[in-house]
């Protein structure tokens, strides 16, 4: 079973390093400090036991991959600022929910990493396999940016969109690069999230705005 999870290992520590490198190149001052805090936070020490109880079938390596996905989610939310972002992974959503139960730790994390309290919203994929919500499209573009992927012509899925399928979660959200390219039915089409086939109007300018002060709001709205 461990061998089957080898591809997930690229989403562990190297992802945190990648976030730090990206932050050093693109951000400055407070934004860079917040990005570094999110990337370097020790999620397993606080959440590993809870996730293991929730998903006893996950090996330790698999849980670490989920925590890497959680770090990417928080960075996506930081970049999105107050604009709505939808959670594309059930596994990461469960880890996020477990984090929130540590109320003081989570509040302190949000203040230092995001500059505001990030409210939880339920995991959400797409309305249909070929119709992405605004929040999912924004999460897609920002996750792709963090991993150096062209969101319109992706050659792979970013971590947040790859995890549930890699973890074989039957109740998770499974994405494919292009559902029209063959390979059997099922899953959501990344090609439609990225608008390579056209997706109508919507917000296509996801700058790296650093969130405001503490208070309400959060990914997905109040």
XYZ file of C-alpha atoms in Angstrom:
222
model
C 0.000 0.000 0.000
C 2.830 2.408 0.774
C 4.210 2.114 -2.748
C 0.865 3.216 -4.169
C 1.176 6.467 -2.272
C 4.627 7.414 -3.505
C 3.285 10.071 -5.943
C 1.711 11.905 -3.024
C 5.058 12.507 -1.400
C 5.830 15.295 -3.857
C 3.082 17.266 -2.121
C 4.743 17.113 1.291
C 7.746 19.210 2.352
C 8.603 20.250 -1.236
C 5.233 21.985 -1.443
C 6.012 24.041 1.643
C 9.389 24.925 0.146
C 7.672 25.880 -3.102
C 5.282 28.171 -1.278
C 8.191 29.871 0.467
C 10.087 30.332 -2.793
C 7.007 31.729 -4.501
C 6.407 34.049 -1.556
C 9.979 35.321 -1.679
C 9.704 36.086 -5.373
C 6.246 37.621 -5.512
C 5.453 39.080 -2.121
C 6.976 41.466 0.363
C 6.661 42.524 3.960
C 3.557 41.404 5.804
C 2.290 39.231 2.940
C 5.566 37.308 2.788
C 5.553 36.734 6.550
C 2.007 35.419 6.414
C 2.749 33.094 3.511
C 5.825 31.757 5.306
C 3.829 31.196 8.477
C 1.150 29.219 6.630
C 3.730 27.107 4.786
C 5.810 26.411 7.890
C 3.075 25.719 10.425
C 3.293 22.309 12.125
C -0.152 20.950 11.242
C 0.568 17.281 12.099
C 1.520 17.952 15.724
C -1.922 19.406 16.351
C -4.146 17.477 13.955
C -2.598 14.101 13.138
C -4.377 12.210 15.918
C -7.768 13.699 15.018
C -7.377 12.912 11.325
C -6.233 9.372 12.117
C -9.397 8.870 14.168
C -11.567 10.316 11.414
C -9.872 8.343 8.627
C -8.234 5.250 10.201
C -7.462 3.852 6.754
C -5.008 6.694 6.045
C -1.346 5.845 6.568
C 0.926 8.441 8.167
C 2.275 9.452 4.737
C -1.237 9.964 3.464
C -2.139 12.178 6.403
C 0.940 14.280 5.755
C -0.253 14.782 2.195
C -3.603 15.999 3.546
C -1.829 18.491 5.796
C 0.178 19.735 2.809
C -3.159 20.226 1.078
C -4.451 22.124 4.103
C -1.465 24.466 3.892
C -2.207 25.055 0.224
C -5.857 25.759 1.031
C -4.950 28.406 3.591
C -2.549 30.036 1.128
C -5.265 30.022 -1.541
C -7.619 31.707 0.927
C -4.960 34.248 1.853
C -4.445 35.149 -1.790
C -8.186 35.311 -2.422
C -8.696 37.805 0.362
C -12.423 38.434 0.825
C -13.415 36.914 -2.503
C -15.322 33.611 -2.333
C -13.325 30.388 -2.657
C -14.817 26.901 -2.580
C -13.117 23.907 -0.995
C -12.291 21.293 -3.677
C -11.207 18.442 -1.372
C -13.205 16.488 1.190
C -10.028 15.214 2.856
C -8.654 18.729 3.333
C -12.070 19.949 4.476
C -12.066 17.334 7.233
C -8.597 18.387 8.367
C -9.712 22.030 8.343
C -12.760 21.182 10.434
C -10.575 19.313 12.933
C -8.318 22.376 13.191
C -11.260 24.653 13.984
C -12.149 22.476 16.986
C -8.913 23.683 18.575
C -10.529 27.086 18.866
C -7.710 29.094 20.454
C -5.038 27.581 18.235
C -7.132 28.196 15.145
C -7.936 31.770 16.084
C -4.245 32.500 16.669
C -3.317 30.803 13.396
C -5.838 32.860 11.438
C -4.645 36.091 13.001
C -0.986 35.430 12.218
C -1.359 33.700 8.863
C -4.361 35.472 7.372
C -4.830 38.662 9.345
C -8.481 37.762 9.932
C -10.670 34.925 11.140
C -11.424 32.416 8.386
C -14.884 30.930 8.779
C -15.502 27.366 7.720
C -17.736 26.614 4.761
C -18.594 23.067 3.634
C -16.617 21.316 0.940
C -17.965 22.060 -2.520
C -16.975 20.680 -5.896
C -18.924 21.671 -9.018
C -22.623 21.832 -9.816
C -22.040 19.285 -12.592
C -18.896 17.639 -14.027
C -18.711 20.471 -16.586
C -20.028 23.495 -14.678
C -17.657 25.072 -12.185
C -18.778 27.529 -9.533
C -17.070 30.899 -9.194
C -15.468 29.752 -5.950
C -14.106 26.558 -7.468
C -12.716 28.381 -10.499
C -10.942 30.851 -8.231
C -9.528 28.033 -6.079
C -8.364 26.318 -9.270
C -6.562 29.379 -10.623
C -4.836 30.167 -7.332
C -3.816 26.550 -6.627
C -2.417 26.311 -10.152
C -0.493 29.542 -9.651
C 1.095 28.201 -6.480
C 2.344 25.112 -8.325
C 3.355 26.827 -11.568
C 0.566 25.205 -13.602
C -1.146 26.899 -16.516
C -4.783 26.908 -15.305
C -6.140 26.929 -18.866
C -3.849 24.200 -20.196
C -2.818 22.154 -17.147
C -0.427 19.249 -17.490
C -1.322 17.965 -14.020
C -3.705 18.664 -11.176
C -2.676 20.874 -8.261
C -2.657 19.189 -4.883
C -6.053 20.422 -3.707
C -7.706 18.937 -6.784
C -5.685 15.702 -6.842
C -5.912 14.545 -3.230
C -9.328 12.906 -2.965
C -8.795 10.708 -6.006
C -5.259 9.841 -4.921
C -6.604 8.888 -1.497
C -9.341 6.795 -3.145
C -12.056 8.552 -1.150
C -15.340 7.151 -2.451
C -17.195 10.182 -1.068
C -14.570 12.692 -2.148
C -14.283 14.995 -5.163
C -12.409 13.419 -8.055
C -11.080 15.619 -10.849
C -9.634 14.755 -14.237
C -7.557 16.950 -16.491
C -10.080 16.641 -19.298
C -13.213 14.509 -19.125
C -13.585 14.833 -22.882
C -10.251 13.135 -23.554
C -11.496 9.628 -22.875
C -10.551 7.230 -20.134
C -13.988 6.423 -18.794
C -16.767 8.337 -17.090
C -16.789 9.963 -13.681
C -15.157 12.879 -11.975
C -15.119 16.609 -12.588
C -13.407 18.196 -15.565
C -10.424 20.399 -14.791
C -10.504 21.631 -18.369
C -13.861 23.254 -17.639
C -12.722 24.715 -14.322
C -9.783 26.285 -16.110
C -12.046 27.552 -18.902
C -9.989 26.035 -21.698
C -13.306 25.115 -23.283
C -14.957 28.416 -22.391
C -16.921 29.012 -19.224
C -18.729 32.271 -19.689
C -18.124 35.384 -17.662
C -16.537 35.486 -14.275
C -13.699 36.907 -12.250
C -10.431 36.091 -14.009
C -8.192 38.512 -12.142
C -7.034 36.807 -8.975
C -4.286 39.030 -7.727
C -2.344 38.333 -4.605
C -4.272 40.706 -2.386
C -3.411 40.365 1.271
C -6.514 40.075 3.429
C -7.659 42.874 5.691
C -7.746 42.938 9.445
C -9.414 40.582 11.879
C -13.148 40.227 11.645
C -15.895 38.496 9.771
C -15.961 37.108 6.301
C -13.849 34.299 4.976
C -13.607 31.942 2.052
C -17.065 31.439 0.684
C -18.547 34.422 2.479
C -19.975 35.040 5.920
